[in-house]
Coordinates of C-alpha atoms and ligand atoms in Angstrom, one line a residue:
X1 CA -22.3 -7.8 -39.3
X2 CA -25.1 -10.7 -40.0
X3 CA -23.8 -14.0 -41.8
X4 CA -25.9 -16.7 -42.7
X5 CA -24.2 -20.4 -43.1
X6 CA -25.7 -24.3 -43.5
X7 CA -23.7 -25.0 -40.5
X8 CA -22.0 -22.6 -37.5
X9 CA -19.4 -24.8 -35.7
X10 CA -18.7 -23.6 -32.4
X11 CA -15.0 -24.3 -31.0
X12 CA -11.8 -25.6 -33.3
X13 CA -10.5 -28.4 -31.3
X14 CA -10.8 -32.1 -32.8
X15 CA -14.6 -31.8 -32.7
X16 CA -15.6 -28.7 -34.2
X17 CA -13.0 -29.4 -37.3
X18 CA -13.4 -33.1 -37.7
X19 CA -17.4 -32.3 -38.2
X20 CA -16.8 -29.1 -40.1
X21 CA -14.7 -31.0 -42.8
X22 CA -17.1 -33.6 -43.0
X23 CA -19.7 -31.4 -43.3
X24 CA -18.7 -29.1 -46.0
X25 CA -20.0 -32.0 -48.3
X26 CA -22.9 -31.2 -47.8
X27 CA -22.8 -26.8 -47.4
X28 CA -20.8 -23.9 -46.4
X29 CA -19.4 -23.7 -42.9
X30 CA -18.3 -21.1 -40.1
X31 CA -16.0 -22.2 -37.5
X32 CA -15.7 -19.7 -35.0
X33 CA -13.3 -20.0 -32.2
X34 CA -12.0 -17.3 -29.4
X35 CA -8.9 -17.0 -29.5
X36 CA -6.1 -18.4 -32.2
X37 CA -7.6 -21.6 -34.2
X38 CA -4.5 -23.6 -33.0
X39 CA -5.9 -22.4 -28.6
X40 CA -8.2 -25.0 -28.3
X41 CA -7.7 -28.6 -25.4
X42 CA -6.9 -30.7 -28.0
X43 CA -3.8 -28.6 -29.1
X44 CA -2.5 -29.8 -25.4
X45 CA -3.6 -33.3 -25.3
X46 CA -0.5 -35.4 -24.8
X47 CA -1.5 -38.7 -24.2
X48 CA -3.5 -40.3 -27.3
X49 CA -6.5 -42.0 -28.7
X50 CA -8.0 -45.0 -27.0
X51 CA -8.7 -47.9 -29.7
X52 CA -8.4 -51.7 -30.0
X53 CA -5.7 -52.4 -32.3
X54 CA -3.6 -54.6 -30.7
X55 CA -3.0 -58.7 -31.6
X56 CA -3.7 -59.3 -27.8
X57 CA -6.6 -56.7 -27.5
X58 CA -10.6 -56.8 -28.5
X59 CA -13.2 -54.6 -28.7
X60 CA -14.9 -56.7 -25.8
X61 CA -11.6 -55.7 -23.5
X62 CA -11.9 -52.3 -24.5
X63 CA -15.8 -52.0 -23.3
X64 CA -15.0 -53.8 -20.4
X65 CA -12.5 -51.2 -19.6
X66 CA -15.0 -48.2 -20.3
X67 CA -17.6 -49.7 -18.5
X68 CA -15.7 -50.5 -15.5
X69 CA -14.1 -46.7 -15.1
X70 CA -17.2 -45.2 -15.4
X71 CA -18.8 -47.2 -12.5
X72 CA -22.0 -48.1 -13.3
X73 CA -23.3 -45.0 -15.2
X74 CA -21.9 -45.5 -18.9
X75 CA -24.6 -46.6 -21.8
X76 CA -23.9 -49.6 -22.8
X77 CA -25.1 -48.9 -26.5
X78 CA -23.0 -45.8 -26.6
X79 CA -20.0 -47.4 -25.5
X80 CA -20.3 -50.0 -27.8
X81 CA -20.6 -47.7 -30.9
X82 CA -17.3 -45.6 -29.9
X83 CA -15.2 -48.6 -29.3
X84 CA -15.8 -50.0 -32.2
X85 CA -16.1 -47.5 -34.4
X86 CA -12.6 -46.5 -32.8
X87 CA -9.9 -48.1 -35.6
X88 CA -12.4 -46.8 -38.0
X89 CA -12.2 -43.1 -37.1
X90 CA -8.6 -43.0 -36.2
X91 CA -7.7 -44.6 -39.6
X92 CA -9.3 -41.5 -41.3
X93 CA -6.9 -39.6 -39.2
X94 CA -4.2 -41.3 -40.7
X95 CA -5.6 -40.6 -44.4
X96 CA -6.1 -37.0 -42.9
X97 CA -2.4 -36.7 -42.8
X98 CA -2.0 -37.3 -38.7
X99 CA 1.5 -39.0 -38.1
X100 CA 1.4 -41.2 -35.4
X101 CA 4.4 -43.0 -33.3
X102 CA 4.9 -46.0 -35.1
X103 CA 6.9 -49.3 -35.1
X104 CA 7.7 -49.7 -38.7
X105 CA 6.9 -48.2 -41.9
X106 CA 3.2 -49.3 -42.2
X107 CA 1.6 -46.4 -41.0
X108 CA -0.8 -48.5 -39.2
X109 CA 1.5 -50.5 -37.0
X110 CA 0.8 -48.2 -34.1
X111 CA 3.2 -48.1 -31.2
X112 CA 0.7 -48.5 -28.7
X113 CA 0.8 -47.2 -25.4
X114 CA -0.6 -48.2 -22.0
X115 CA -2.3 -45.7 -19.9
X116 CA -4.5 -45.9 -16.2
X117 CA -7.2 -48.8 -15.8
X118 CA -6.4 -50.3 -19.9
X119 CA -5.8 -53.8 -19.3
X120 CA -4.2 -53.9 -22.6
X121 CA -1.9 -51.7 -24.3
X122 CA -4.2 -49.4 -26.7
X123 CA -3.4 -46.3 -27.1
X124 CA -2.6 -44.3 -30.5
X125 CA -0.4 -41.5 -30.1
X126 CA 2.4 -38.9 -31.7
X127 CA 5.0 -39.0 -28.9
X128 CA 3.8 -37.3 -26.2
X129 CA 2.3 -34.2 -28.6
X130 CA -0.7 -36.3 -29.7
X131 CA -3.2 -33.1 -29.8
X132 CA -0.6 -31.0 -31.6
X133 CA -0.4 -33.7 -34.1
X134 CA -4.5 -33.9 -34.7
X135 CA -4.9 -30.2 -34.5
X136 CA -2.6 -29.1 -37.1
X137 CA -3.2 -32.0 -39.8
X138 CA -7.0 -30.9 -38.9
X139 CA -6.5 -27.6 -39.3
X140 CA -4.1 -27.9 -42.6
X141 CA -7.3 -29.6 -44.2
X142 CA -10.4 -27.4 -43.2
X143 CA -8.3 -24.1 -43.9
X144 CA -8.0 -25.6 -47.7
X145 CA -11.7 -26.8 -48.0
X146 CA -13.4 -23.7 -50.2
X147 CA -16.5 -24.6 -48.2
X148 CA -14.3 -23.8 -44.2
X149 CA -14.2 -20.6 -43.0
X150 CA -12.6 -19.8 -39.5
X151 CA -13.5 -17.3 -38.2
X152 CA -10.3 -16.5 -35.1
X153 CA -11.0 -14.4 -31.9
X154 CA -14.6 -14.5 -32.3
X155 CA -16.3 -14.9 -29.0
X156 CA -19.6 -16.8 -29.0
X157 CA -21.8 -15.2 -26.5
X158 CA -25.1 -16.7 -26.4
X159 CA -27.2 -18.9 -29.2
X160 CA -30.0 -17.8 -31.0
X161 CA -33.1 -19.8 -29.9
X162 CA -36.8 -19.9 -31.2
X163 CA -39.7 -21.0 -29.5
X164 CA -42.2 -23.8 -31.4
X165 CA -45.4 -25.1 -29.9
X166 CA -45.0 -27.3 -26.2
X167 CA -44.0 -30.5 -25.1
X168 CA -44.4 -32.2 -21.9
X169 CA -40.6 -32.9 -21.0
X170 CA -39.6 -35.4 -18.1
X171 CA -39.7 -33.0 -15.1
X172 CA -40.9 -30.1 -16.3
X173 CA -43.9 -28.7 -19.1
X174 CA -41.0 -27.2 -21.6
X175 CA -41.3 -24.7 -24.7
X176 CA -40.0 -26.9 -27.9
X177 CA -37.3 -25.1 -29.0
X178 CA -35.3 -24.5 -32.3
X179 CA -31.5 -23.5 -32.4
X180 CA -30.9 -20.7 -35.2
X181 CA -27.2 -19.9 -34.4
X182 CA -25.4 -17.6 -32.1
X183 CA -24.3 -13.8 -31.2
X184 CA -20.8 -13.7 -31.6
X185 CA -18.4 -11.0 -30.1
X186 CA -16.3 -10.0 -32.3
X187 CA -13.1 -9.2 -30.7
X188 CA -10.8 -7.2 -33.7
X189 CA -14.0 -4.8 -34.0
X190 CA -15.1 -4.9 -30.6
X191 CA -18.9 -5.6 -31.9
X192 CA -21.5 -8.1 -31.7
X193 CA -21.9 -9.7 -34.9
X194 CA -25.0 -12.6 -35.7
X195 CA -24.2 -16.0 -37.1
X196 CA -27.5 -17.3 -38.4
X197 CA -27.4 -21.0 -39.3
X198 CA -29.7 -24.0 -40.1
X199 CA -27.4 -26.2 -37.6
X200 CA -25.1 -25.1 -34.5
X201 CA -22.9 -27.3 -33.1
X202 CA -21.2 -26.9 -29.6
X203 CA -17.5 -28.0 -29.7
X204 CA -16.7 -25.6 -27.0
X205 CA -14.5 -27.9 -24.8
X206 CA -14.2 -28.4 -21.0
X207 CA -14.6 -26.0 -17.8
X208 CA -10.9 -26.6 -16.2
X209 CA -11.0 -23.0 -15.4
X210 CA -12.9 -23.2 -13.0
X211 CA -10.7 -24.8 -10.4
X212 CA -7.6 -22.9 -8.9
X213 CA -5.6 -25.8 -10.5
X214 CA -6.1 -27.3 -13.6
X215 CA -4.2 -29.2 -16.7
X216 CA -6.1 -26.7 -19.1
X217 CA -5.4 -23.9 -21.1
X218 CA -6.8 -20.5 -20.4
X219 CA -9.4 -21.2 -23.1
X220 CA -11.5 -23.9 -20.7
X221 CA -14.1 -22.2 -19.3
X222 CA -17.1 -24.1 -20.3
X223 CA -18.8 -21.1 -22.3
X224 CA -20.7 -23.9 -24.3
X225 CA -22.1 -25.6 -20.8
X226 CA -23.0 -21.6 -20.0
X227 CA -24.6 -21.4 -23.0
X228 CA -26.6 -24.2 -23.6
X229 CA -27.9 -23.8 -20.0
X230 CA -29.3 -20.4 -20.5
X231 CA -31.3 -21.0 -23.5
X232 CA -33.0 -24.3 -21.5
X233 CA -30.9 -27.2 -22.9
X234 CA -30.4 -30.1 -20.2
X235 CA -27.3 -30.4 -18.7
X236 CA -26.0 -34.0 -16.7
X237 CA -23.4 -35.2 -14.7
X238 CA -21.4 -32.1 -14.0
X239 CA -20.1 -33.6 -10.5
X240 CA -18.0 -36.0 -12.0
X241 CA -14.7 -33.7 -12.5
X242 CA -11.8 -35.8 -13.0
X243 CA -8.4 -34.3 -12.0
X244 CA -5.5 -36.0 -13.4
X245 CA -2.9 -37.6 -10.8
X246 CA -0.1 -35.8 -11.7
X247 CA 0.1 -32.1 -13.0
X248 CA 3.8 -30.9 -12.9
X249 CA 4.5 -29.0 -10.0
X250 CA 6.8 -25.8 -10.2
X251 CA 6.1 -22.2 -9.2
X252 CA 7.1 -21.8 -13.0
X253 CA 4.7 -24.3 -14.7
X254 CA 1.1 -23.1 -15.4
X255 CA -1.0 -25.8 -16.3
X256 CA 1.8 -28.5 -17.5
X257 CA 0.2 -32.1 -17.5
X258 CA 3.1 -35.4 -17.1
X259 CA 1.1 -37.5 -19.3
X260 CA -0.1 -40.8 -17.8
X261 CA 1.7 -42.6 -20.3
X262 CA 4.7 -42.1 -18.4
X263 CA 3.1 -44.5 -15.4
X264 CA 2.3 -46.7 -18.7
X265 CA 6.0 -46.8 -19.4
X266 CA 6.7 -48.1 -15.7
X267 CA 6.7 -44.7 -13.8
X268 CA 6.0 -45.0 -9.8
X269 CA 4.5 -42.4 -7.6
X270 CA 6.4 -42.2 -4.5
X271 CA 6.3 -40.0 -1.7
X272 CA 9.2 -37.3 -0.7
X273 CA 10.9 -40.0 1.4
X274 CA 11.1 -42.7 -1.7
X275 CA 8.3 -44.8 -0.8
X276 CA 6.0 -45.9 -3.6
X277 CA 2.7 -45.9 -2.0
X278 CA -0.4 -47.1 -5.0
X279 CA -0.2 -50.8 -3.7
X280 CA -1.6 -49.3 -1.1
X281 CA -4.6 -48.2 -2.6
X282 CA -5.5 -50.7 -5.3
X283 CA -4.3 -53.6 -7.0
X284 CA -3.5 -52.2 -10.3
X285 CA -1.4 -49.9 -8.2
X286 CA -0.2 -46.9 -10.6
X287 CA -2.2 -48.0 -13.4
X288 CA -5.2 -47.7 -11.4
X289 CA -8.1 -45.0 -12.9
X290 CA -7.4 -41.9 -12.2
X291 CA -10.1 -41.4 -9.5
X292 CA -8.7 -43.9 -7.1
X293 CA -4.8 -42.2 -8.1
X294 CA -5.7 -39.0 -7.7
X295 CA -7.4 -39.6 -4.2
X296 CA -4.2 -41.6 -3.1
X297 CA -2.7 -38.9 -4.0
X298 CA -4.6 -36.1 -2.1
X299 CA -5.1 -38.4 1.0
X300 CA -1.1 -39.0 1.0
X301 CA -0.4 -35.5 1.1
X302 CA -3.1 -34.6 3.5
X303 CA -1.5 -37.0 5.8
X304 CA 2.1 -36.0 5.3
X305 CA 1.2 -32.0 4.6
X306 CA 3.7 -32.0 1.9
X307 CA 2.9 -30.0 -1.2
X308 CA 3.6 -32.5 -3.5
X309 CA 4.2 -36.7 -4.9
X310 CA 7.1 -37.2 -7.5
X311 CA 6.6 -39.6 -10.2
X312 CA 9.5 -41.8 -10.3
X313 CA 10.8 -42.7 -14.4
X314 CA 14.6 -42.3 -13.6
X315 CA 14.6 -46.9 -14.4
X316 CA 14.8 -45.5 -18.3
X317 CA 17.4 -44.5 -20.5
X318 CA 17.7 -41.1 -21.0
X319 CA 17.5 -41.8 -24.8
X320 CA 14.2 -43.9 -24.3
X321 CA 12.7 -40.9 -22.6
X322 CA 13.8 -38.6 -24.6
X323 CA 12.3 -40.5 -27.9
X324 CA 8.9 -41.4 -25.8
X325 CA 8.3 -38.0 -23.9
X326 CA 10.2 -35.2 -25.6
X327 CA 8.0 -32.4 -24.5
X328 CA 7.3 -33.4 -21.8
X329 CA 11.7 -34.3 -21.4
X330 CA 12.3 -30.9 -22.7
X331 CA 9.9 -29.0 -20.2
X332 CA 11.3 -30.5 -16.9
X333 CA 14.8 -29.7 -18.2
X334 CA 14.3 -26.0 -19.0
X335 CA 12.8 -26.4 -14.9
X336 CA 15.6 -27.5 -14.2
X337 CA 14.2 -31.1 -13.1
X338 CA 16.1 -33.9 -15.4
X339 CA 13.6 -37.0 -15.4
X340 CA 16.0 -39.4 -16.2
X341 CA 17.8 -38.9 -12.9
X342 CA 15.7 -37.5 -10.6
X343 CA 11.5 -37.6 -9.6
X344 CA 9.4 -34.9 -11.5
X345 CA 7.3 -33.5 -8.4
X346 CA 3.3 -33.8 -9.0
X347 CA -0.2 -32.8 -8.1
X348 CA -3.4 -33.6 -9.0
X349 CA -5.4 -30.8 -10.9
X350 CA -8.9 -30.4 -12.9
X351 CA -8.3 -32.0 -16.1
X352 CA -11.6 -33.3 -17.5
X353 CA -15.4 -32.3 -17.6
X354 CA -17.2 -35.8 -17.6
X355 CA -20.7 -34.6 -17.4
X356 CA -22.3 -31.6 -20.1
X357 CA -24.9 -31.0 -22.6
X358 CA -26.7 -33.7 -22.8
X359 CA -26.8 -35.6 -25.9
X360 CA -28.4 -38.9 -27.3
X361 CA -26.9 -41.0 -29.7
X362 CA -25.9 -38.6 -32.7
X363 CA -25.3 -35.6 -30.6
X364 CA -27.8 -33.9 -30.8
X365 CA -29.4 -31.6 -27.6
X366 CA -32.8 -31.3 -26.2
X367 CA -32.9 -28.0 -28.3
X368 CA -33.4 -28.9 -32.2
X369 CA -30.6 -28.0 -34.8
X370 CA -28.5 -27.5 -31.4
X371 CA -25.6 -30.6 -31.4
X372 CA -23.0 -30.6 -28.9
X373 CA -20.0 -32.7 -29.5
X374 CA -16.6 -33.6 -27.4
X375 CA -15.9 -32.5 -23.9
X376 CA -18.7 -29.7 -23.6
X377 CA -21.3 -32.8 -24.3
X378 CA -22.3 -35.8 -22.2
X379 CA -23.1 -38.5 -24.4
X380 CA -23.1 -41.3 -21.7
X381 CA -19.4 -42.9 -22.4
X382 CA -17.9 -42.2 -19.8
X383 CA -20.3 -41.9 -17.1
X384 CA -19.0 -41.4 -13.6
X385 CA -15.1 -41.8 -14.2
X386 CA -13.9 -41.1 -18.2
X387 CA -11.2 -44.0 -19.3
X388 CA -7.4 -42.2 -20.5
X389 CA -7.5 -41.4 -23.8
X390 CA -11.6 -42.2 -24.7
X391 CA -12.2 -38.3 -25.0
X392 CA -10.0 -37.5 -28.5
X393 CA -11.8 -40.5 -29.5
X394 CA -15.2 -39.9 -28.2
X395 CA -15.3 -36.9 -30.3
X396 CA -13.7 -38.1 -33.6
X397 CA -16.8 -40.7 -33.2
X398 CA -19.6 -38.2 -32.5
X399 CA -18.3 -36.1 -35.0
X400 CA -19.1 -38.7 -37.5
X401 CA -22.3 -39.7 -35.9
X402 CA -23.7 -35.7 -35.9
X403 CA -22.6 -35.8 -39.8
X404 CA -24.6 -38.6 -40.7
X405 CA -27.5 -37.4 -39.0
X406 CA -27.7 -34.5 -40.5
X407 CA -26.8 -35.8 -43.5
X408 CA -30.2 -37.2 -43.6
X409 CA -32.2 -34.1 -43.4
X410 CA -30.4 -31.7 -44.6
X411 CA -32.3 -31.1 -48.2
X412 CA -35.1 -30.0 -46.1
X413 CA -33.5 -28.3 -43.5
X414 CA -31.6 -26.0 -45.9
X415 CA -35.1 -24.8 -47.6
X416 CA -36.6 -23.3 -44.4
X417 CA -36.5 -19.6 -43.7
X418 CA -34.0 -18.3 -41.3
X419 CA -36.1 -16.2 -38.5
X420 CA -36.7 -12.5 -38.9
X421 CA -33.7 -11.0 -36.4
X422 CA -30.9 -8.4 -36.8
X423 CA -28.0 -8.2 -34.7
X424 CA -30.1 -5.4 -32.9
X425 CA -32.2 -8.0 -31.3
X426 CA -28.7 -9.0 -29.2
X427 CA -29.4 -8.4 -25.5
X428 CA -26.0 -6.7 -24.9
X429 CA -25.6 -2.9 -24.0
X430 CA -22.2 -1.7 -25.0
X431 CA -21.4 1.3 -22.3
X432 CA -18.8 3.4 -22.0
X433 CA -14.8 2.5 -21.7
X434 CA -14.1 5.0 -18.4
X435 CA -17.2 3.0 -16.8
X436 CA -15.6 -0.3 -17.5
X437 CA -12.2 0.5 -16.4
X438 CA -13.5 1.0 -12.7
X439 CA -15.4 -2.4 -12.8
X440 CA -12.4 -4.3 -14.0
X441 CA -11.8 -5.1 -10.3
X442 CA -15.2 -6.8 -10.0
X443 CA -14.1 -9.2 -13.0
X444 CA -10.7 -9.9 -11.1
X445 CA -11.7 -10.4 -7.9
X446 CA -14.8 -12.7 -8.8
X447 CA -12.8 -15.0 -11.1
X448 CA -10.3 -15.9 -8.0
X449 CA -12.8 -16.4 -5.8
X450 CA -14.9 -19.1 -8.1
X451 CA -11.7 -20.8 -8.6
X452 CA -10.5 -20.9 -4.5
X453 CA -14.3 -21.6 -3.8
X454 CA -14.2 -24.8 -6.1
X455 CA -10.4 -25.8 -5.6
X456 CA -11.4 -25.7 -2.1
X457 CA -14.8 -26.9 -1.3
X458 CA -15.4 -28.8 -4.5
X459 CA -12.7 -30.8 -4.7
X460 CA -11.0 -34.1 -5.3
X461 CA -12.4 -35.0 -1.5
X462 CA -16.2 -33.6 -0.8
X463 CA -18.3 -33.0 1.9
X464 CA -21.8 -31.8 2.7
X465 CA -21.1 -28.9 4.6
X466 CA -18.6 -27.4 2.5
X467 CA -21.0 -27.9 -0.7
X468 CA -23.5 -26.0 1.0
X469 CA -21.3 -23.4 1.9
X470 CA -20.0 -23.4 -1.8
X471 CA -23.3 -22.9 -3.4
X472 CA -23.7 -19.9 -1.0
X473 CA -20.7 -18.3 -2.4
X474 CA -21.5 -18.8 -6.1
X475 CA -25.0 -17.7 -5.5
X476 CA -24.0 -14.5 -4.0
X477 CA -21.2 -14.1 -7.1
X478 CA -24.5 -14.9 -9.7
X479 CA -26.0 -12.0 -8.0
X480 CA -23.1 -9.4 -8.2
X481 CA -22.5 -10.7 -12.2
X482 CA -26.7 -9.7 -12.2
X483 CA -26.4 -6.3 -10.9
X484 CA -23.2 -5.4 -12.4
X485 CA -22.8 -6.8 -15.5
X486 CA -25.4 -4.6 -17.6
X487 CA -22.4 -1.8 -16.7
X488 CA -19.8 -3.6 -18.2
X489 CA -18.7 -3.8 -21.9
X490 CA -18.0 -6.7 -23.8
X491 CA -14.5 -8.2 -23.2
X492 CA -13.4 -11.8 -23.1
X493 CA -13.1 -11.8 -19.6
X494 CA -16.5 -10.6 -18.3
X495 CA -17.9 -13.2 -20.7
X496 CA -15.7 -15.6 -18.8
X497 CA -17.1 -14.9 -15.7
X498 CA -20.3 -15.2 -16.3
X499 CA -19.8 -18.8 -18.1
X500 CA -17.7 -19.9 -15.2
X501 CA -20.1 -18.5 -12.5
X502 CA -22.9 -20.6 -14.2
X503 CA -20.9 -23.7 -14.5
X504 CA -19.3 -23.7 -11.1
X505 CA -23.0 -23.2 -9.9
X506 CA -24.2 -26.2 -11.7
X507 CA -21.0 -28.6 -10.7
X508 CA -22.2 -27.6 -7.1
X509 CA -25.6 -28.2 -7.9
X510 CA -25.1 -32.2 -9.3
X511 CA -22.6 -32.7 -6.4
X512 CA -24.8 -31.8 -3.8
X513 CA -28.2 -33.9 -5.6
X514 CA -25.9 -37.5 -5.2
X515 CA -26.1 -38.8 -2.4
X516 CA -23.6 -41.4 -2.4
X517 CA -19.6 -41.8 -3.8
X518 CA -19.4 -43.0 -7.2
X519 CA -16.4 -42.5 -9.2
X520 CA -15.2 -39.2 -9.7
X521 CA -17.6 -38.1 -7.2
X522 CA -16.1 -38.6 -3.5
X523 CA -18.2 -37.7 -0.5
X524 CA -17.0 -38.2 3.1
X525 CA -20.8 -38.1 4.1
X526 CA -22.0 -40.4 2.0
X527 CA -19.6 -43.4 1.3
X528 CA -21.3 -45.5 0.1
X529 CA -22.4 -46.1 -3.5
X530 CA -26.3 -46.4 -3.9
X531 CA -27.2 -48.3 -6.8
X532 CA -30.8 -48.6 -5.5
X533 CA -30.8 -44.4 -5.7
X534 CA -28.4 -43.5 -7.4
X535 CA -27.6 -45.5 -10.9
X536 CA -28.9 -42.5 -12.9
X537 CA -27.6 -39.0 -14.2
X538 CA -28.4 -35.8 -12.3
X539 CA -29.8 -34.1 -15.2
X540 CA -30.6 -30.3 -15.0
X541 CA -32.3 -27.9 -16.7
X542 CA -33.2 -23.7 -16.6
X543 CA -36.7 -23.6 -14.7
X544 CA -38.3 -21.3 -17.3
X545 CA -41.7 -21.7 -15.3
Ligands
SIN601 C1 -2.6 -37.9 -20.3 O1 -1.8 -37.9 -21.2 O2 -2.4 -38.4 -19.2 C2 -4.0 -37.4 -20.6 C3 -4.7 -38.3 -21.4 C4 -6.2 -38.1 -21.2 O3 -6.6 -37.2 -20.5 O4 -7.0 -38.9 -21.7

């Protein structure tokens, strides 16, 4: 099938639909999205939105804050414009039907939460569901926009790029590129269908997958980053992974994240014999960002070899915790751990991408027509170390900002001729089933390999020789995907692969250009940080030469 929109949005978490509503003002819209609408990051975030409402708070505090976790590498400018666009945005949200905790019947008189390196408490948030809340009053409002269509287990594979004239880029002489829209697997027909649009947005999410352990669903595995790197687009920042402190741990719990909100409600981290060790480590002690608490963490139980911390919240009521946390209350129980009266056991685990497509100040790409928004982008916020809770709000900002920009051009934009191309021009052979079956293995096998490779060598703790011997392995897995893949089918998880093999092999390749430890980034052979060298993004691009 071919389709022709004003706009192809690419992902339905708070990005894709806060821009899609916005933008069916101006023409029609396809969101499509992989799996379910509702499978997306945001559907999982617990914790909240980052914004200065507070008597005691300011915007000032709340760039300070930024500025601070992100060591050195945010933009100031872009900091500036989320913060305080940040009541703004969330406000809408409100008027969008988004419930949030609340202290009395003004549905502005937030309950505001503190969360990891906030010096005041700031956050906006639905209990401990925050995500779920967003997502669905999102959802509820693009599904009944005539101009919305969703478009469910449709697979984006790779976007449609045409070449226009030169430029001279930074590094490298570049073709100047135009963004036309994407091939899309279709997965209920099991064909490639093409989505043609004057403007493509990536709202693809983060790359969690990639690591053995992670606080993401299935759906993270950075098929935007993939994308945008093969058609040329630059790409920054990708060593700066953050893993969140304190993923649930339980043979029985995939991917369950205790929300930092529950060291913001006077939680400890203590170790199996009680003691609670974070004054050890910094002065802000649990509420320290999560770089410093995830390291404390990892270096704790590298020292004791246990498999686990336990975060301590057993001081509150049961009601209190219950009312605050009742996911997360209601998870532990069916685990059989009751918070209220005993520690929930914990372990750091890749939460958040803080590098990605690379994006100035309304979104947009070094490819034209091509936007990325949310996790999958790196607008320069959070730089080396991402603040709690500036992520939902990063890309309810950026949304906004990518609407007006495109606002502006649009009546001319929407006049040009889409390109002369048929969904025959898609570079994807479709073999036979028998031939796939006995390659499934290949898929398997890869995918836990790129995911013990990264867990392992890539980790919270880095060195030299282990990066090297990283980027061996995921070269060697980029050549297998090369040789086999042309005798494999279309499914989800090939696809998968191939995104995750790309991304894990450009987090290896930022991690092993800095030279120093900066934030998220943590390298026993460098300590240091190296302001002289090193105050900049590691940007890369696809050498087309
Ligand atoms: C959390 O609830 O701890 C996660 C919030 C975030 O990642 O910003």
């Amino acid at each position: 099938m071919e389709y022709r929109f004003d706009f192809l949005v690419i992902g339905s978490g708070i990005a894709g639909l806060t821009f899609a509503i916005k933008a069916a003002s101006l023409g029609e819209v396809a969101i499509v999205t992989k799996k379910d609408k509702l499978e997306t990051s945001t559907n999982y975030a617990q914790g909240g939105i980052a914004a200065a409402f507070g008597a005691d708070d300011s915007f000032e505090n709340h760039i300070q804050d930024t500025l601070s976790a992100g060591n050195g590498l945010c933009k100031r400018d872009v900091v500036e414009l989320v913060v305080r666009s940040g009541p703004e945005r969330v406000k809408e949200l409100v008027e969008w039907g988004v419930r949030f905790s609340r202290r009395s019947d003004n549905p502005l008189d937030f309950d505001l939460g503190r969360e990891g390196g906030h010096t005041k408490n700031r956050i906006v948030h639905a209990e401990d569901m925050t995500g779920r809340a967003i997502e669905q009053a999102l959802i509820r409002v693009a599904e009944n926009h005539p101009r919305v269509h969703i478009f469910e287990d449709h697979f984006a594979l790779d976007l449609v790029v045409e070449y226009s004239g030169m430029r001279i880029g930074r590094r490298f002489r570049k073709r100047h590129k135009k963004c036309w829209g994407a091939f899309v697997f279709n997965k209920q027909r099991n064909e490639v269908d093409l989505f043609l649009a004057h403007v493509t947005l990536l709202c693809t999410g983060g790359a969690g997958k990639v690591y053995l352990y992670t606080s993401n669903p299935d759906v993270a595995t950075g098929d935007g980053l993939a994308m945008a790197y093969r058609v040329g687009a630059e790409l920054a920042n990708l060593e700066f992974v953050q893993f969140h402190p304190t993923c649930l741990y339980h043979p029985k719990a995939k991917n369950f994240l205790i929300s930092e909100a529950v060291r913001g409600e006077g939680g400890r981290l203590i170790d199996k014999r009680g003691r609670a060790f974070m004054k050890d480590y910094h002065p802000l002690g649990d509420l320290a960002c999560r770089d410093v608490v995830a390291r404390a963490i990892d270096t704790e139980m590298k020292k004791s070899g246990d498999d686990c911390v336990f975060l301590d919240i057993t001081h509150r009521s049961k009601d209190f915790l219950i009312k605050r946390f009742p996911n997360i209350y209601e998870k532990c129980l069916s685990l059989g751990i009751n918070m209220a009266k005993e520690p929930i056991p914990v372990v750091p685990a890749a939460h958040y991408m803080c590098g990605g497509i690379k994006t100035d100040i309304h979104g947009c790409t070094s490819i034209d027509n091509l936007y990325a928004i949310g996790e999958c982008a790196c607008t320069g916020l959070h730089g080396a170390n991402r603040l709690a809770s500036n992520s939902l709000l990063e890309a309810l900002v950026f949304s906004h900002q990518a609407y007006l920009h495109v606002s502006e051009y649009f009546n001319t934009l929407k006049d040009e001729s889409f390109p002369l191309l048929s969904v025959g021009d898609a570079p994807y052979p479709l073999v036979s089933n028998a031939l796939a079956q006995s390659e499934m293995i290949f898929i398997a096998h890869n995918w836990d390999v790129i995911r013990k490779v990264m867990w392992n060598y890539v980790g919270i703790v880095r060195r030299d020789k282990r990066l090297m011997l990283a980027q061996n392995h995921i070269d060697q897995i980029q050549r297998e995907i090369y040789e086999h893949m042309p005798n494999i089918p279309l499914n989800t998880d090939a696809m998968e692969l191939k995104n995750l093999a790309v991304v894990a092999g450009m987090i290896v390749c930022c991690a092993i250009l800095r030279k120093e430890s900066r934030g998220l980034h943590y390298n026993l052979d460098h300590l240091q940080k190296d302001d002289e060298n090193w105050k900049r993004d590691t940007v890369i691009v696809l050498d087309e030469e």
